[in-house]
Coordinates of C-alpha atoms in Angstrom, one line a residue:
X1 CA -47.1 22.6 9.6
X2 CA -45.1 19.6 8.1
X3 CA -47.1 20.2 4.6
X4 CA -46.1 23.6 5.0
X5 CA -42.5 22.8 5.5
X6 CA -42.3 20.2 2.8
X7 CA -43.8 22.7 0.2
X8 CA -41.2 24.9 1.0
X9 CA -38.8 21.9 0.8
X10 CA -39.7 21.3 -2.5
X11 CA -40.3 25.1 -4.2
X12 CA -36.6 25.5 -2.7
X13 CA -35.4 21.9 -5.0
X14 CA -37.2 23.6 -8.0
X15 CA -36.0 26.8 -7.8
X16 CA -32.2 25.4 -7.2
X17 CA -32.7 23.0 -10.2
X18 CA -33.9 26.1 -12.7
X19 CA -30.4 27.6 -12.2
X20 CA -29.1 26.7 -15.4
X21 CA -32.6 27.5 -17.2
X22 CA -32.4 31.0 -15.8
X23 CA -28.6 31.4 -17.5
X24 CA -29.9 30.3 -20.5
X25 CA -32.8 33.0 -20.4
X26 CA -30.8 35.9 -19.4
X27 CA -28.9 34.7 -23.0
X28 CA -32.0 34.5 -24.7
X29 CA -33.2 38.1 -23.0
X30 CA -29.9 39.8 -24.1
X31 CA -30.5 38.3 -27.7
X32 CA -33.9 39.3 -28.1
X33 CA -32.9 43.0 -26.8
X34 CA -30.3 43.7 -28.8
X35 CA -31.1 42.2 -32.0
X36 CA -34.7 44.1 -31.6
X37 CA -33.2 47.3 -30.5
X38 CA -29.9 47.0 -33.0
X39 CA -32.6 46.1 -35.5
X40 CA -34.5 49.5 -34.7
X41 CA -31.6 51.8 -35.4
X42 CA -31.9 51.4 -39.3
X43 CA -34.9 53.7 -38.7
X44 CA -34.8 57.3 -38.8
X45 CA -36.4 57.9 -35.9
X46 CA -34.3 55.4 -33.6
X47 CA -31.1 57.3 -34.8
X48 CA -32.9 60.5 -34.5
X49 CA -33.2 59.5 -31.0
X50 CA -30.3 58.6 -29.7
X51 CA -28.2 61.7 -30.9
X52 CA -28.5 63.3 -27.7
X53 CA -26.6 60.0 -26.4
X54 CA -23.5 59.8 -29.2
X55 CA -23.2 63.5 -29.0
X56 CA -22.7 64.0 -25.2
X57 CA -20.4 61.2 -24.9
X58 CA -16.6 61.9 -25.0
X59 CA -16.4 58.6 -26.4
X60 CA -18.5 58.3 -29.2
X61 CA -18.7 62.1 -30.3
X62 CA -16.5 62.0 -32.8
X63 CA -18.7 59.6 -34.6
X64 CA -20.9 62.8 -35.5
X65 CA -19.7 65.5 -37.8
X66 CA -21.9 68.4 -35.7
X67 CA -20.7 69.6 -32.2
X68 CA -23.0 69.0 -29.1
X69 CA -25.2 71.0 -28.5
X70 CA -26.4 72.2 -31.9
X71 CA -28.2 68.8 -32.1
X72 CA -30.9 70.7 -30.0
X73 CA -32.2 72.8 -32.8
X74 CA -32.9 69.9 -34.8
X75 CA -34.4 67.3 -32.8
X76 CA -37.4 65.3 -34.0
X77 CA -40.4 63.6 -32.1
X78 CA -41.0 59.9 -32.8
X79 CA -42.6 59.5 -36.1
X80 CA -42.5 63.6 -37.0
X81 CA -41.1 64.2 -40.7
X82 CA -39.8 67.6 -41.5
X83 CA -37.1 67.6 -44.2
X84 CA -35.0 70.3 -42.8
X85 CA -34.1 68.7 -39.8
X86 CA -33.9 65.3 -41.6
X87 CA -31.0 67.1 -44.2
X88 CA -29.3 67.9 -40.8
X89 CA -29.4 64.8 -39.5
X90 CA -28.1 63.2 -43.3
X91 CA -25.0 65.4 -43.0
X92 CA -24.3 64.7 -39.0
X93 CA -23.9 60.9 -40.3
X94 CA -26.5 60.4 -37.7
X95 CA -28.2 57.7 -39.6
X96 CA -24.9 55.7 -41.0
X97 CA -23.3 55.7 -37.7
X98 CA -26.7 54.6 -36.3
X99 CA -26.6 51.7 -38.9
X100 CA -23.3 50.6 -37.7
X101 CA -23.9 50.9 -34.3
X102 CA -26.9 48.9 -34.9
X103 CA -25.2 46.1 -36.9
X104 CA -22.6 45.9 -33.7
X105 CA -25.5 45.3 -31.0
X106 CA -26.9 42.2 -33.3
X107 CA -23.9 41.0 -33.5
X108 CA -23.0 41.0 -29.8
X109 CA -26.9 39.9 -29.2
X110 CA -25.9 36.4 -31.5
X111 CA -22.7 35.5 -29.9
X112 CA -23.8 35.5 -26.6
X113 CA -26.7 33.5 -27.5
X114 CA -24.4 31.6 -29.2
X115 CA -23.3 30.6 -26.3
X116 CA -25.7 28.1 -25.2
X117 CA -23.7 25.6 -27.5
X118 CA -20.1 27.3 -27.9
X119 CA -19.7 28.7 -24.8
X120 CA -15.8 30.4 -26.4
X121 CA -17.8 32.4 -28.6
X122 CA -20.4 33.3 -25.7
X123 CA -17.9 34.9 -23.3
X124 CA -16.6 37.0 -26.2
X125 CA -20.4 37.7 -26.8
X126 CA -20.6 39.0 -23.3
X127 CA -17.9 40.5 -22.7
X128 CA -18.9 42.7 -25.4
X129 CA -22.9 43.4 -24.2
X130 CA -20.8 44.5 -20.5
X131 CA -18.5 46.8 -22.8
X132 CA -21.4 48.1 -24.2
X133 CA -23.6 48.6 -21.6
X134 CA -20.7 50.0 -19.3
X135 CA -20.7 52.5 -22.5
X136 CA -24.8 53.1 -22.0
X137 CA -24.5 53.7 -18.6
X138 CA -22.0 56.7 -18.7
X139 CA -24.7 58.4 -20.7
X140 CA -26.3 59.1 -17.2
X141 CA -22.8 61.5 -16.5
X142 CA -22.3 62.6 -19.7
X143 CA -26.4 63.5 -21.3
X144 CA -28.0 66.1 -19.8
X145 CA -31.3 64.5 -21.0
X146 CA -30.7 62.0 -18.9
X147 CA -32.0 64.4 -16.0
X148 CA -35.6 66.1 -15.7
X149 CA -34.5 69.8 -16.4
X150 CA -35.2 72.7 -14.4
X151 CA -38.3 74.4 -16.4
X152 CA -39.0 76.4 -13.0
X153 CA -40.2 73.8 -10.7
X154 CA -38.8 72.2 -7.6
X155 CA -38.4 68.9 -9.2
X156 CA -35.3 68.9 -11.5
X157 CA -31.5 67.0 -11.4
X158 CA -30.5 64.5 -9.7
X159 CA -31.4 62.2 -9.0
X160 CA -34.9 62.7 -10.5
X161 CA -34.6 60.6 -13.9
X162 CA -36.2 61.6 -17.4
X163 CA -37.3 59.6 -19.5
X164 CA -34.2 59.3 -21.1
X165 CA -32.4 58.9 -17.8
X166 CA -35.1 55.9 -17.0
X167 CA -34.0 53.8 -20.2
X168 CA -30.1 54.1 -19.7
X169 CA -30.6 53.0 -16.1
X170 CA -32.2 49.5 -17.4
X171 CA -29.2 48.5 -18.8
X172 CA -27.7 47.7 -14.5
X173 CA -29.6 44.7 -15.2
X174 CA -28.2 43.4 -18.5
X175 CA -24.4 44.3 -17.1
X176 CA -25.5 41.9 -14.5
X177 CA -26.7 39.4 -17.1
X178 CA -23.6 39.6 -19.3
X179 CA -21.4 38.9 -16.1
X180 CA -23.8 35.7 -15.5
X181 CA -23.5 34.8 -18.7
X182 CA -19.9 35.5 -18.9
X183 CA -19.1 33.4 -15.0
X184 CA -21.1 30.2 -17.0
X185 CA -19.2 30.3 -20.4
X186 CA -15.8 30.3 -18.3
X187 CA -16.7 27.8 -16.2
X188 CA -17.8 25.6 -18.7
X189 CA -14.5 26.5 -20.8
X190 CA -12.5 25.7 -17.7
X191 CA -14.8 22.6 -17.2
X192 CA -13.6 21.3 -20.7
X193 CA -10.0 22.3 -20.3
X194 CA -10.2 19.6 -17.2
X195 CA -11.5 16.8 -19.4

């Protein structure tokens, strides 16, 4: 029972030593996402997708020169080419404003991990990821993809998520990161302040 204990003792010791480790990772996790998935919206088919998103949103709508909900007619599956809808798309300003938006996520991606060593430019960095993702996360009021649609089944609406509904809902988790990452850069701002 006492080599029992004294494992526990000591995976409790690790664990609390790994605290500032696991700060670091969430930095590195919010870099790698964004910078991977800001990276992906200079392809058609990543600012294809996220029109249902930008056009739903009373925020970001006027981004786009169409009106919600003629994207519909023109949607395109993941890797589909049809030239038509891709002209529709051109004129929207779906793939400029996806360029943009894309360009913005990298950025806020390298400032928080920028972080690590400035920790100034770090809360800036993730203030703007909680922004963003306070942004994201309204998509689940605001896109009715976000919900599985009644198609005559039982299963439909809230809270039954799509796909689409699935992916927004990930980003509770980086919101939680960014204020982590946000609580160590003012501390340690605070912490130099002191000295």
């Amino acid at each position: 029972m006492n080599q029992v204990m004294a494992l526990v003792d000591w995976v409790l010791r690790l664990s609390a030593s790994l605290k500032g480790l696991g700060v670091h990772l969430i930095r590195v996790a919010i870099f790698i996402i964004f910078v991977w998935i800001g990276g992906l919206k200079f392809f058609n088919y990543e600012a294809e997708g996220i029109v249902p998103f930008v056009a739903n949103s009373p925020f970001m709508s006027f981004f786009y020169a169409k009106d919600a909900p003629e994207y519909k007619d023109y949607k395109l599956k993941e890797g589909e080419v049809d030239a038509k809808k891709q002209q529709w798309h051109e004129e929207n300003r779906t793939y400029v404003f996806s360029k943009g938006l894309g360009i913005a996520i990298m950025s806020f991606g390298i400032l928080t991990l920028l972080g690590i060593v400035w920790p100034k430019i770090g809360f800036v960095g993730a203030g703007l990821v909680f922004i963003m993702t306070i942004g994201t996360l309204s998509f689940l009021i605001t896109t009715p993809e976000c919900w599985v649609p009644n198609l005559g089944g039982p299963e439909h609406g809230f809270p039954l998520l799509s796909g689409a509904g699935r992916l927004v809902i990930k980003d509770v988790c980086i919101l939680a990161g960014a204020v982590v990452v946000a609580a160590d850069c003012a501390q340690r701002i605070l912490a130099q302040k002191r000295d």
